[in-house]
Coordinates of C-alpha atoms (C1' of nucleotides) in Angstrom, one line a residue:
Chain A
M1 CA 0.0 0.0 0.0
T2 CA 2.8 2.4 0.8
N3 CA 5.8 2.4 -1.6
N4 CA 8.5 0.3 -3.1
D5 CA 11.3 1.5 -0.9
T6 CA 13.6 -1.1 0.6
P7 CA 11.8 -1.9 3.8
S8 CA 15.1 -1.4 5.7
Q9 CA 14.0 1.7 7.6
G10 CA 10.7 2.5 9.2
N11 CA 8.8 1.6 12.3
F12 CA 10.0 -0.7 15.0
I13 CA 8.1 -3.7 13.7
K14 CA 9.8 -3.5 10.3
Q15 CA 13.1 -3.2 12.2
I16 CA 12.3 -6.5 13.9
I17 CA 11.4 -8.2 10.7
N18 CA 14.5 -6.9 9.0
E19 CA 16.6 -8.4 11.8
H20 CA 14.7 -11.7 11.4
N21 CA 15.5 -11.6 7.7
R22 CA 19.1 -10.8 8.4
T23 CA 19.5 -13.8 10.7
G24 CA 17.2 -16.0 8.6
R25 CA 14.9 -16.9 11.5
F26 CA 11.9 -17.4 9.3
D27 CA 13.8 -18.2 6.1
N28 CA 13.0 -14.6 4.9
R29 CA 9.3 -15.4 5.0
V30 CA 6.8 -12.8 6.2
H31 CA 3.3 -14.0 6.9
T32 CA 0.9 -12.0 9.1
R33 CA -2.7 -12.2 10.0
F34 CA -5.6 -10.0 11.0
P35 CA -7.5 -11.8 13.7
P36 CA -10.8 -10.0 14.5
E37 CA -13.3 -11.4 16.9
P38 CA -16.7 -11.4 15.2
N39 CA -18.5 -9.7 18.1
G40 CA -18.9 -6.2 16.7
Y41 CA -18.2 -4.0 13.7
L42 CA -14.7 -3.0 12.7
H43 CA -13.7 0.5 13.6
I44 CA -10.9 2.8 12.5
G45 CA -8.6 1.3 15.1
H46 CA -9.0 -2.0 13.4
A47 CA -8.3 -0.2 10.1
K48 CA -4.9 0.8 11.5
S49 CA -4.2 -2.9 12.3
I50 CA -5.5 -4.1 8.9
C51 CA -3.3 -1.6 7.0
L52 CA -0.4 -2.6 9.2
N53 CA -0.8 -6.4 8.7
F54 CA -1.7 -6.4 5.1
G55 CA 0.7 -3.5 4.4
I56 CA 3.7 -5.3 5.9
A57 CA 2.8 -8.5 4.1
E58 CA 2.7 -6.7 0.8
E59 CA 5.8 -4.7 1.4
Y60 CA 7.8 -7.9 2.2
D61 CA 6.2 -9.8 -0.6
G62 CA 4.5 -12.1 1.9
K63 CA 0.9 -12.9 2.8
C64 CA -1.7 -11.9 5.3
N65 CA -4.5 -14.2 6.5
L66 CA -7.9 -13.2 7.7
R67 CA -8.7 -15.2 10.7
F68 CA -11.8 -14.9 12.8
D69 CA -11.0 -15.4 16.5
D70 CA -14.3 -17.1 17.2
T71 CA -13.7 -18.9 20.5
N72 CA -16.5 -17.4 22.5
P73 CA -19.9 -18.5 21.0
T74 CA -21.8 -16.4 23.6
K75 CA -20.8 -13.1 21.9
E76 CA -20.2 -13.9 18.3
E77 CA -22.5 -13.7 15.3
V78 CA -22.5 -14.2 11.5
E79 CA -23.7 -10.7 11.0
Y80 CA -20.4 -9.5 12.4
V81 CA -18.3 -11.8 10.2
D82 CA -20.1 -10.6 7.1
S83 CA -19.6 -6.9 8.0
I84 CA -16.0 -7.5 8.8
K85 CA -15.3 -9.1 5.4
E86 CA -17.1 -6.3 3.6
D87 CA -15.2 -3.7 5.4
I88 CA -11.8 -5.2 4.8
R89 CA -12.5 -5.6 1.1
W90 CA -13.8 -2.0 1.0
L91 CA -10.6 -0.8 2.5
G92 CA -8.8 -2.4 -0.4
F93 CA -7.3 -5.5 1.0
D94 CA -7.5 -9.1 -0.2
W95 CA -7.0 -12.2 1.8
E96 CA -7.5 -14.3 -1.3
D97 CA -8.4 -17.9 -0.3
R98 CA -6.9 -17.5 3.2
E99 CA -10.1 -17.0 5.2
F100 CA -9.8 -19.0 8.4
Y101 CA -11.5 -19.4 11.7
A102 CA -10.0 -20.4 15.0
S103 CA -13.0 -22.8 15.2
D104 CA -11.4 -24.6 12.1
Y105 CA -8.8 -25.7 14.6
F106 CA -10.9 -26.9 17.5
E107 CA -10.1 -30.5 16.8
M108 CA -6.4 -29.9 16.5
L109 CA -6.4 -27.8 19.6
Y110 CA -8.1 -30.6 21.4
E111 CA -5.4 -33.0 20.3
Y112 CA -2.7 -30.5 21.4
A113 CA -4.4 -30.3 24.8
I114 CA -4.2 -34.1 25.2
K115 CA -0.6 -33.9 24.3
L116 CA 0.0 -31.4 27.1
I117 CA -2.0 -33.5 29.5
K118 CA 0.0 -36.6 28.7
G119 CA 3.2 -34.6 29.2
G120 CA 1.9 -33.6 32.7
K121 CA 1.6 -30.0 31.5
A122 CA -2.2 -29.6 31.9
Y123 CA -4.9 -30.8 34.3
V124 CA -8.6 -30.7 34.8
C125 CA -9.5 -28.4 37.7
E126 CA -12.8 -28.5 39.6
L127 CA -12.4 -25.2 41.3
T128 CA -15.2 -22.7 40.7
A129 CA -14.5 -19.4 39.0
E130 CA -14.5 -17.7 42.3
Q131 CA -12.1 -20.2 43.8
I132 CA -9.8 -19.9 40.9
R133 CA -9.6 -16.2 41.5
E134 CA -8.9 -16.8 45.2
Y135 CA -6.2 -19.3 44.5
R136 CA -4.6 -17.0 41.9
G137 CA -3.2 -14.7 44.6
T138 CA -2.8 -11.0 44.0
L139 CA -0.4 -8.7 42.2
T140 CA 2.0 -8.9 45.1
E141 CA 1.3 -12.3 46.6
A142 CA 1.9 -15.7 45.1
G143 CA -1.0 -17.9 44.4
K144 CA -1.4 -21.4 45.7
N145 CA -1.8 -24.7 43.9
S146 CA -5.1 -26.1 43.0
P147 CA -5.9 -29.2 44.9
F148 CA -6.5 -30.9 41.6
R149 CA -3.1 -29.9 40.2
D150 CA -1.4 -33.2 40.7
R151 CA -4.1 -35.5 39.4
P152 CA -2.7 -38.5 37.6
V153 CA -2.5 -38.2 33.8
D154 CA -5.1 -41.0 33.2
E155 CA -7.6 -39.3 35.4
N156 CA -7.1 -36.0 33.6
L157 CA -7.4 -37.7 30.2
D158 CA -10.7 -39.3 31.3
L159 CA -12.1 -36.1 32.8
F160 CA -11.1 -34.0 29.8
E161 CA -12.8 -36.5 27.4
R162 CA -15.9 -36.4 29.5
M163 CA -15.9 -32.6 29.5
R164 CA -15.9 -32.8 25.8
R165 CA -18.7 -35.3 25.8
G166 CA -20.9 -32.9 27.8
E167 CA -21.1 -34.8 31.0
F168 CA -20.5 -31.7 33.1
P169 CA -22.4 -28.5 33.5
D170 CA -21.1 -25.1 32.5
G171 CA -18.4 -23.7 34.8
S172 CA -18.0 -26.9 36.7
R173 CA -14.5 -27.8 35.4
T174 CA -11.7 -26.3 33.4
L175 CA -8.6 -27.5 31.7
R176 CA -5.6 -25.6 33.0
A177 CA -2.0 -25.4 32.0
K178 CA 0.3 -26.4 34.8
I179 CA 2.9 -23.7 35.0
D180 CA 3.7 -21.8 38.1
M181 CA 1.3 -20.4 40.7
A182 CA 4.0 -18.2 42.1
A183 CA 4.9 -16.5 38.8
P184 CA 5.1 -12.7 39.0
N185 CA 3.2 -12.6 35.7
L186 CA -0.3 -13.6 36.6
N187 CA -0.9 -15.0 33.1
M188 CA 1.5 -17.8 34.0
R189 CA -0.4 -18.9 37.1
D190 CA -2.0 -22.0 35.6
P191 CA -4.1 -20.2 33.0
V192 CA -7.4 -21.7 31.9
M193 CA -7.3 -23.4 28.5
Y194 CA -10.8 -24.7 28.2
R195 CA -14.1 -23.8 29.8
I196 CA -17.4 -25.6 29.5
L197 CA -20.0 -23.7 27.6
H198 CA -23.1 -25.4 26.4
A199 CA -23.6 -22.8 23.7
H200 CA -24.4 -22.8 20.0
H201 CA -21.5 -21.7 17.9
H202 CA -22.1 -19.8 14.7
R203 CA -19.9 -22.2 12.7
T204 CA -19.5 -25.4 14.7
G205 CA -23.1 -25.5 15.9
D206 CA -23.5 -27.9 18.8
D207 CA -20.4 -30.0 18.1
W208 CA -18.6 -28.6 21.1
C209 CA -19.5 -27.7 24.6
I210 CA -15.9 -26.9 25.6
Y211 CA -14.3 -23.9 24.1
P212 CA -10.6 -22.8 24.1
T213 CA -9.7 -19.5 25.7
Y214 CA -7.9 -16.8 23.7
D215 CA -4.5 -17.6 25.2
W216 CA -4.8 -21.3 24.3
A217 CA -6.3 -20.8 20.8
H218 CA -4.4 -17.8 19.5
G219 CA -0.8 -18.8 19.4
Q220 CA -1.5 -22.3 18.2
S221 CA -3.7 -20.9 15.4
D222 CA -0.9 -18.7 14.4
S223 CA 1.4 -21.6 14.5
I224 CA -0.9 -23.9 12.4
E225 CA -1.1 -21.2 9.8
S226 CA 2.7 -20.8 9.8
I227 CA 2.4 -17.1 10.7
T228 CA 5.8 -15.5 11.2
H229 CA 4.8 -12.2 12.9
S230 CA 1.8 -12.1 15.1
I231 CA 1.1 -8.4 15.6
C232 CA -1.3 -7.4 18.4
T233 CA -1.9 -4.5 20.8
L234 CA 0.0 -3.6 23.9
E235 CA -2.3 -5.2 26.4
F236 CA -1.1 -8.6 25.2
E237 CA 2.5 -7.9 26.0
D238 CA 2.0 -9.7 29.4
H239 CA 0.6 -12.7 27.5
R240 CA 3.7 -13.2 25.3
P241 CA 5.5 -15.5 27.8
L242 CA 2.4 -17.7 27.8
Y243 CA 2.2 -17.6 24.0
D244 CA 5.8 -18.7 23.9
W245 CA 5.3 -21.3 26.6
F246 CA 2.5 -23.1 24.7
V247 CA 4.3 -23.4 21.4
E248 CA 7.5 -24.4 23.1
Q249 CA 5.8 -27.2 25.1
L250 CA 4.2 -28.4 22.0
G251 CA 7.4 -28.1 19.9
I252 CA 5.6 -26.5 17.0
H253 CA 6.3 -23.6 14.7
H254 CA 7.0 -20.5 16.9
P255 CA 5.8 -17.2 15.5
Q256 CA 7.0 -13.9 16.9
Q257 CA 4.4 -11.9 18.8
I258 CA 4.9 -8.1 18.5
E259 CA 2.8 -5.5 20.3
F260 CA 2.1 -2.0 19.2
A261 CA -0.1 0.8 20.7
R262 CA -3.7 0.9 19.7
L263 CA -5.2 3.9 18.0
N264 CA -7.1 6.6 19.9
I265 CA -8.6 9.7 18.3
T266 CA -9.8 12.8 20.1
Y267 CA -13.6 13.1 20.5
M268 CA -14.1 9.4 19.8
V269 CA -14.6 6.2 21.7
M270 CA -12.9 3.2 20.3
S271 CA -13.9 0.2 22.5
K272 CA -16.3 -2.3 21.0
R273 CA -18.1 -2.5 24.3
K274 CA -18.9 1.3 24.2
L275 CA -19.8 1.3 20.5
L276 CA -22.2 -1.6 21.2
R277 CA -23.7 0.4 23.9
L278 CA -24.3 3.4 21.6
V279 CA -26.0 1.1 19.2
Q280 CA -28.1 -0.8 21.8
D281 CA -29.2 2.3 23.6
G282 CA -30.3 3.9 20.3
V283 CA -28.0 6.8 20.8
V284 CA -27.0 6.4 17.2
D285 CA -28.7 4.9 14.1
G286 CA -26.9 1.6 14.1
W287 CA -23.3 0.5 13.7
D288 CA -23.1 2.5 10.4
D289 CA -24.3 5.7 11.8
P290 CA -22.2 8.4 10.1
R291 CA -21.1 9.7 13.5
M292 CA -19.6 6.3 14.5
P293 CA -15.9 5.6 14.1
T294 CA -16.7 2.3 12.5
I295 CA -15.6 1.6 9.0
S296 CA -19.2 1.3 7.9
G297 CA -20.0 4.6 9.7
L298 CA -17.1 6.4 8.1
R299 CA -18.1 5.0 4.7
R300 CA -21.6 6.3 5.1
R301 CA -20.2 9.6 6.3
G302 CA -18.2 9.9 3.1
Y303 CA -14.7 8.8 4.0
T304 CA -12.9 7.0 1.2
P305 CA -10.7 3.9 1.5
A306 CA -7.7 5.9 0.3
S307 CA -8.2 8.6 3.0
I308 CA -8.3 6.0 5.7
R309 CA -5.2 4.2 4.4
D310 CA -3.4 7.5 4.2
F311 CA -4.4 8.2 7.8
A312 CA -3.2 4.9 8.9
D313 CA 0.2 5.6 7.3
R314 CA 0.4 9.0 8.9
V315 CA -0.3 8.1 12.5
G316 CA 2.7 5.8 12.6
V317 CA 3.3 2.6 14.5
A318 CA 5.0 2.7 17.9
K319 CA 4.6 1.5 21.5
K320 CA 3.7 4.8 23.0
E321 CA 0.1 5.2 23.9
S322 CA -1.2 8.1 22.0
T323 CA -4.3 10.0 21.0
I324 CA -4.4 11.4 17.5
D325 CA -5.9 14.8 16.9
M326 CA -9.2 14.4 15.0
A327 CA -7.9 17.1 12.7
L328 CA -5.5 14.7 11.1
L329 CA -8.3 12.4 10.0
E330 CA -10.2 15.4 8.6
H331 CA -7.1 16.5 6.8
C332 CA -6.8 13.2 5.1
I333 CA -10.3 13.1 3.8
R334 CA -10.2 16.7 2.7
E335 CA -7.0 16.0 0.8
D336 CA -8.5 13.1 -1.1
L337 CA -11.9 14.7 -1.7
N338 CA -10.3 18.0 -2.8
A339 CA -8.6 16.1 -5.6
H340 CA -11.5 13.9 -6.6
A341 CA -14.9 15.3 -5.6
L342 CA -17.0 17.1 -8.1
R343 CA -17.9 20.7 -7.2
V344 CA -21.5 21.6 -7.1
M345 CA -23.6 24.4 -5.5
G346 CA -26.0 23.9 -2.7
V347 CA -27.5 26.4 -0.3
L348 CA -28.0 25.0 3.2
D349 CA -29.8 27.9 4.8
P350 CA -31.6 29.7 1.9
L351 CA -32.2 33.4 1.7
K352 CA -34.1 34.6 -1.4
V353 CA -32.5 37.2 -3.6
V354 CA -34.6 38.9 -6.3
L355 CA -32.6 40.5 -9.1
T356 CA -35.0 43.4 -9.8
N357 CA -33.4 44.3 -13.2
Y358 CA -33.2 40.8 -14.5
P359 CA -35.8 39.8 -17.1
E360 CA -38.8 38.1 -15.6
E361 CA -38.8 34.9 -17.7
Q362 CA -35.1 34.7 -18.6
V363 CA -33.0 31.7 -17.8
E364 CA -29.3 31.4 -18.6
E365 CA -27.3 28.3 -18.5
M366 CA -24.0 29.2 -16.8
E367 CA -20.9 27.1 -17.4
A368 CA -19.3 25.8 -14.3
V369 CA -16.1 23.9 -13.7
N370 CA -16.6 20.5 -12.1
N371 CA -13.2 20.3 -10.4
P372 CA -10.5 23.0 -10.6
E373 CA -8.0 20.4 -9.4
D374 CA -8.8 18.1 -12.3
P375 CA -9.5 19.6 -15.7
S376 CA -10.5 16.2 -17.1
A377 CA -13.6 16.4 -14.8
G378 CA -15.0 18.8 -17.4
T379 CA -17.7 21.4 -17.0
R380 CA -21.4 21.5 -16.5
T381 CA -24.2 24.0 -16.8
V382 CA -26.2 25.6 -14.0
P383 CA -29.4 27.5 -14.6
F384 CA -29.5 31.2 -13.5
S385 CA -32.7 33.3 -13.2
R386 CA -34.2 36.3 -11.6
E387 CA -34.9 34.7 -8.3
L388 CA -32.1 32.9 -6.5
Y389 CA -31.2 31.6 -3.1
I390 CA -28.0 32.5 -1.3
E391 CA -26.7 31.4 2.1
R392 CA -28.3 33.3 4.9
D393 CA -25.0 33.9 6.6
D394 CA -23.5 35.3 3.4
F395 CA -25.5 38.5 4.1
M396 CA -25.1 40.9 7.1
E397 CA -27.0 44.0 7.5
D398 CA -24.3 45.5 9.7
P399 CA -21.2 43.7 8.7
P400 CA -18.1 43.7 10.9
R401 CA -14.6 44.4 9.6
K402 CA -13.2 41.8 7.2
F403 CA -16.7 40.5 6.2
F404 CA -16.3 40.2 2.5
R405 CA -19.8 39.1 1.7
L406 CA -23.0 40.8 0.9
A407 CA -24.4 43.8 2.8
P408 CA -26.6 46.8 2.0
G409 CA -25.1 48.8 -0.9
R410 CA -22.3 46.3 -1.3
E411 CA -21.3 44.3 -4.4
V412 CA -20.5 40.7 -4.5
R413 CA -19.8 38.1 -7.3
L414 CA -22.1 35.2 -7.8
R415 CA -19.9 32.3 -8.8
Y416 CA -20.1 31.6 -12.5
G417 CA -22.7 34.3 -12.7
Y418 CA -22.8 38.1 -12.4
I419 CA -21.7 40.7 -10.0
I420 CA -24.7 41.9 -8.0
K421 CA -25.4 44.7 -5.6
C422 CA -27.7 44.7 -2.7
E423 CA -30.3 47.5 -2.9
D424 CA -33.0 46.6 -0.4
V425 CA -33.5 44.4 2.6
I426 CA -37.1 43.1 2.9
K427 CA -38.3 42.1 6.4
D428 CA -41.3 40.6 7.9
G429 CA -43.3 42.1 10.8
D430 CA -40.9 40.7 13.4
G431 CA -37.9 42.3 11.7
N432 CA -36.6 39.0 10.2
I433 CA -35.0 39.3 6.9
V434 CA -37.1 37.4 4.3
E435 CA -35.7 38.6 1.0
L436 CA -33.0 40.7 -0.6
H437 CA -33.6 43.0 -3.6
C438 CA -30.5 43.3 -5.7
T439 CA -29.5 44.5 -9.1
Y440 CA -27.1 42.7 -11.4
D441 CA -24.5 44.2 -13.8
P442 CA -25.1 42.6 -17.2
Q443 CA -21.5 43.4 -18.2
T444 CA -20.1 41.1 -15.6
K445 CA -21.3 37.8 -16.7
S446 CA -18.6 35.2 -16.0
G447 CA -16.2 35.2 -18.9
M448 CA -16.8 38.8 -20.0
P449 CA -14.0 41.3 -19.6
E450 CA -15.9 43.3 -17.0
A451 CA -16.2 40.2 -14.9
N452 CA -12.6 40.6 -13.9
R453 CA -13.5 43.6 -11.8
K454 CA -12.3 43.2 -8.3
V455 CA -15.0 42.4 -5.8
K456 CA -14.5 41.4 -2.2
G457 CA -16.4 38.1 -2.2
T458 CA -17.8 35.3 -4.3
L459 CA -21.0 33.6 -3.2
H460 CA -22.5 30.3 -4.2
W461 CA -26.2 30.3 -5.2
V462 CA -29.0 28.3 -6.8
S463 CA -31.8 29.3 -9.0
A464 CA -35.1 29.3 -7.0
K465 CA -37.3 27.8 -9.6
H466 CA -34.8 25.2 -10.7
A467 CA -33.5 24.2 -7.3
L468 CA -33.9 20.7 -5.9
D469 CA -35.0 20.3 -2.3
A470 CA -32.8 18.0 -0.5
E471 CA -32.3 16.9 3.1
V472 CA -28.8 17.5 4.3
R473 CA -27.5 16.0 7.5
L474 CA -24.9 18.1 9.3
Y475 CA -22.6 16.1 11.6
E476 CA -20.3 17.2 14.3
Q477 CA -18.3 15.0 16.6
L478 CA -20.4 12.5 18.6
F479 CA -18.8 13.6 21.9
A480 CA -18.3 17.1 23.3
K481 CA -15.2 16.2 25.2
E482 CA -11.8 15.6 23.7
D483 CA -11.6 12.5 25.9
P484 CA -15.1 11.1 26.1
N485 CA -13.9 8.7 28.8
E486 CA -13.1 11.5 31.2
V487 CA -16.3 11.7 33.2
E488 CA -17.6 13.1 36.5
E489 CA -18.1 10.8 39.4
Q490 CA -21.2 8.6 39.0
L491 CA -21.5 9.3 35.3
D492 CA -20.5 7.3 32.3
F493 CA -19.2 8.3 28.9
L494 CA -22.7 8.9 27.6
S495 CA -22.8 12.1 29.7
N496 CA -20.2 13.5 27.3
L497 CA -22.4 13.2 24.2
N498 CA -22.5 16.2 22.0
P499 CA -26.2 17.3 21.8
D500 CA -25.5 18.9 18.4
S501 CA -23.8 16.0 16.7
L502 CA -26.6 15.8 14.1
S503 CA -28.8 18.5 12.6
L504 CA -31.1 18.1 9.7
V505 CA -31.6 21.0 7.2
Q506 CA -33.7 21.4 4.2
A507 CA -31.4 22.7 1.5
K508 CA -31.7 24.0 -2.0
V509 CA -29.3 22.3 -4.4
E510 CA -28.6 22.6 -8.1
P511 CA -30.8 20.5 -10.3
S512 CA -28.0 18.2 -11.6
L513 CA -28.0 16.6 -8.2
A514 CA -31.3 14.8 -8.8
A515 CA -29.2 12.1 -10.5
A516 CA -26.7 11.8 -7.6
E517 CA -26.0 8.2 -6.8
P518 CA -25.7 6.8 -3.2
G519 CA -22.1 7.0 -2.1
A520 CA -21.2 9.7 -4.5
H521 CA -18.9 12.5 -3.1
Y522 CA -19.4 16.2 -3.9
Q523 CA -18.0 19.4 -2.7
F524 CA -20.7 21.9 -2.1
E525 CA -18.6 25.0 -2.9
R526 CA -17.6 27.0 0.1
K527 CA -19.4 24.7 2.5
G528 CA -17.8 21.3 2.6
Y529 CA -17.8 17.8 1.3
F530 CA -21.1 15.9 1.1
T531 CA -21.9 12.3 0.3
V532 CA -25.2 10.8 -0.9
D533 CA -26.5 8.7 2.0
S534 CA -26.9 5.0 1.2
K535 CA -29.6 4.3 3.7
Y536 CA -32.1 7.1 3.3
G537 CA -33.2 9.1 0.3
R538 CA -34.8 7.8 -2.9
P539 CA -33.9 8.0 -6.6
G540 CA -34.3 11.7 -7.5
A541 CA -34.5 12.7 -3.9
P542 CA -31.1 12.3 -2.4
V543 CA -30.2 12.8 1.2
F544 CA -26.7 14.2 1.8
N545 CA -24.4 13.6 4.7
R546 CA -21.8 16.2 5.4
T547 CA -18.5 14.4 5.5
V548 CA -16.4 17.4 6.7
T549 CA -16.6 21.1 6.3
L550 CA -14.1 23.0 4.2
R551 CA -11.4 24.8 6.2
D552 CA -13.1 28.0 7.2
T553 CA -10.7 31.0 7.8
W554 CA -13.7 33.4 8.1
A555 CA -15.0 31.3 11.0
K556 CA -11.7 31.6 12.6
I557 CA -11.5 35.4 12.1
S558 CA -15.0 36.0 13.3
R559 CA -14.4 33.9 16.4
K560 CA -11.5 36.1 17.2
Q561 CA -13.3 39.4 16.6
Chain B
rU1 C1' 5.3 -3.3 48.5
rG2 C1' 4.9 -7.9 42.3
rG3 C1' 5.4 -8.2 36.9
rG4 C1' 5.3 -5.9 32.0
rG5 C1' 5.7 -1.4 29.0
rC6 C1' 6.2 3.8 27.8
rG7 C1' 8.2 9.2 28.3
rU8 C1' 11.5 13.8 21.8
rA9 C1' 7.0 20.6 20.3
rG10 C1' -0.1 21.6 21.4
rC11 C1' -0.9 16.2 18.8
rC12 C1' 1.7 12.2 16.3
rA13 C1' 6.7 10.7 15.0
rA14 C1' 12.0 10.0 13.0
rG15 C1' 16.5 9.5 15.4
rC16 C1' 20.2 3.7 17.2
rG17 C1' 27.5 8.1 20.1
rG18 C1' 29.0 13.3 15.7
rU19 C1' 25.6 18.1 17.5
rA20 C1' 17.0 17.5 16.9
rA21 C1' 13.6 14.6 9.9
rG22 C1' 8.6 14.8 8.5
rG23 C1' 3.2 15.4 9.2
rC24 C1' -1.1 17.6 11.7
rA25 C1' -2.4 22.0 14.4
rU26 C1' -1.0 27.1 15.1
rC27 C1' 0.9 32.0 13.3
rG28 C1' 2.5 35.3 9.3
rG29 C1' 2.8 36.5 3.9
rC30 C1' 1.7 35.6 -1.5
rC31 C1' -2.0 33.9 -4.9
rU32 C1' -7.2 33.1 -5.8
rU33 C1' -14.3 34.1 -9.6
rU34 C1' -14.6 28.5 -3.5
rG35 C1' -12.3 33.2 2.9
rG36 C1' -11.4 26.1 -0.6
rA37 C1' -6.9 24.5 -3.0
rG38 C1' -1.9 25.9 -3.9
rC39 C1' 2.9 28.5 -2.7
rC40 C1' 6.5 30.8 0.8
rG41 C1' 8.0 31.5 5.8
rA42 C1' 7.9 30.9 11.3
rC43 C1' 7.4 27.1 15.1
rA44 C1' 12.3 22.1 20.6
rU45 C1' 20.0 26.0 22.4
rG46 C1' 16.0 21.2 23.4
rC47 C1' 14.8 15.2 24.0
rG48 C1' 10.7 13.3 31.8
rC49 C1' 14.4 14.8 36.0
rA50 C1' 19.4 14.4 38.3
rG51 C1' 24.1 12.6 38.2
rG52 C1' 28.0 9.9 35.5
rU53 C1' 31.0 7.9 31.1
rU54 C1' 33.0 10.4 26.6
rC55 C1' 36.7 15.1 22.7
rG56 C1' 31.4 14.7 21.9
rA57 C1' 25.1 11.9 24.8
rA58 C1' 18.1 12.3 22.8
rU59 C1' 21.3 7.9 21.9
rC60 C1' 25.7 4.4 26.8
rC61 C1' 25.6 3.8 32.6
rU62 C1' 23.2 4.8 37.6
rG63 C1' 19.4 6.7 40.4
rC64 C1' 14.8 9.1 40.7
rC65 C1' 9.9 10.9 38.8
rG66 C1' 5.4 10.4 35.8
rC67 C1' 1.9 7.6 32.9
rC68 C1' -0.4 2.9 31.0
rC69 C1' -1.5 -2.5 31.3
rC70 C1' -2.1 -7.3 34.3
rA71 C1' -5.7 -10.5 39.8
rG72 C1' -12.3 -13.0 33.1
rC73 C1' -13.8 -19.8 32.8
rC74 C1' -13.5 -11.9 27.5
rA75 C1' -10.4 -11.0 23.4

RNA sequence: UGGGGCGUAGCCAAGCGGUAAGGCAUCGGCCUUUGGAGCCGACAUGCGCAGGUUCGAAUCCUGCCGCCCCAGCCA
């Protein structure tokens, strides 16, 4: 995804791989994997991991597997595996025929477990969950051995087999690795390998009633797939000794686990538990709500795969816990859309303008450039007539300094149209401005010599009788606080929701937009980038989602004033 | 009071003993029929702190300090 540079420099993971290649540890092979648990939708943090794993494989001419980590049937669903596949593909990555499931290996894992039991390295424990916790000790005190720890091999074999057969109720027994109850690393204090769960699994159905834990399944799955570099997040650092212990005891292929810092972004929550909560509580309109940091939400919002990949490249890979400024993500999408989105005119908060000296029935087709960044995008035509709409905040009766837009007696240019002058402000009984009466200068039509006259500002507009009504959804960040997890006593992260994260407006947009297709990206000139929503709206009546505003230096100036 | 990690600008991040890359943000200026885009410039005598080694230290050593993770039969 990145470039063809020699992968000699770069982040610390590449440095580790380079060292392996130098010493020949994996015969110069690089094989990674992306291992999602199908218990929720993918979010942008996963995108970072996807770009990393698939990106590294590509860069080193290796492969990257997709493997669902489906060891907990109580939380996993096919809906999630489907969405995960769709999102990875959409991001632009391809796992070819390497779509695997940890559940594919249940039988092999079972055999491995028997091998450990026979070697005296695992035992069936009858302690309850609560007792196991008590026996584990604390951070500063050693644990104590389970009374079942020294059970004879034959008895363990028998009990384990009966666990599989379903003779015991949930939670009554576990298979545990026999390591060291006094280990300073709690993960090494006889970790549970299997628990009894009489639950229906989305792939294996009712074949199993014992399920492997993450620690037992993950490393062995990596090994079975001949993974070389098993990249995961920081919280698994403490698990690496256990990961290593299992493959060493088994004497099987030993991948290298490498941990990096997960992605955090200001004003966003990134935990699946919290995202699930937003969905379940109806705070948002599903996993793909355009305010969600999910891949599907970003897609609906108007983010492009290229912009997300670019973002993943720019945030870097390191072990320092960090929180990326949301502005970087916005920068990435603006940069992509600036180059590719077609320009169009749409008025979000319409104010009527009547050109009193413009012929009553006349309509002119004005030629407009589709994308000044890309001449090949061509031009289109936009109807112009006597009655127009302009943006309400493009007019001020009593303008402050540096306001370059329309005001009584002032001139302004209508993009691709004429220079107009404000002659009269029409108000209703309550003093609200309802209409502007302006005159146009016929010598200043776009393209004419007189049109080059200097005027302070250029406004976008739409012809009143030709305009298409369209619903536009204006989004802001879902949370009002930079760190949504920073909450007052007794409250949770939902107390930090931004009440203005969504506002609906009825806009007037240029008629060409009647043909806009779901997912299409546009720049509404001077306002921002908008994408046709894929869930709401109908053919001929599109609904637009605001992806991101344009950079707004006027907003900055007026804020300071 | 155990173990594992991490501290370079407002936010990320290079740097790997030879005198602090780059990006985002911010601030100036130029340009502009989008207050967009683009272009030019500014932005760490300083690398958590204190000592030490060295001709030379963000890089090596020692000691502190701060932050994160671990006591699920979640992943």
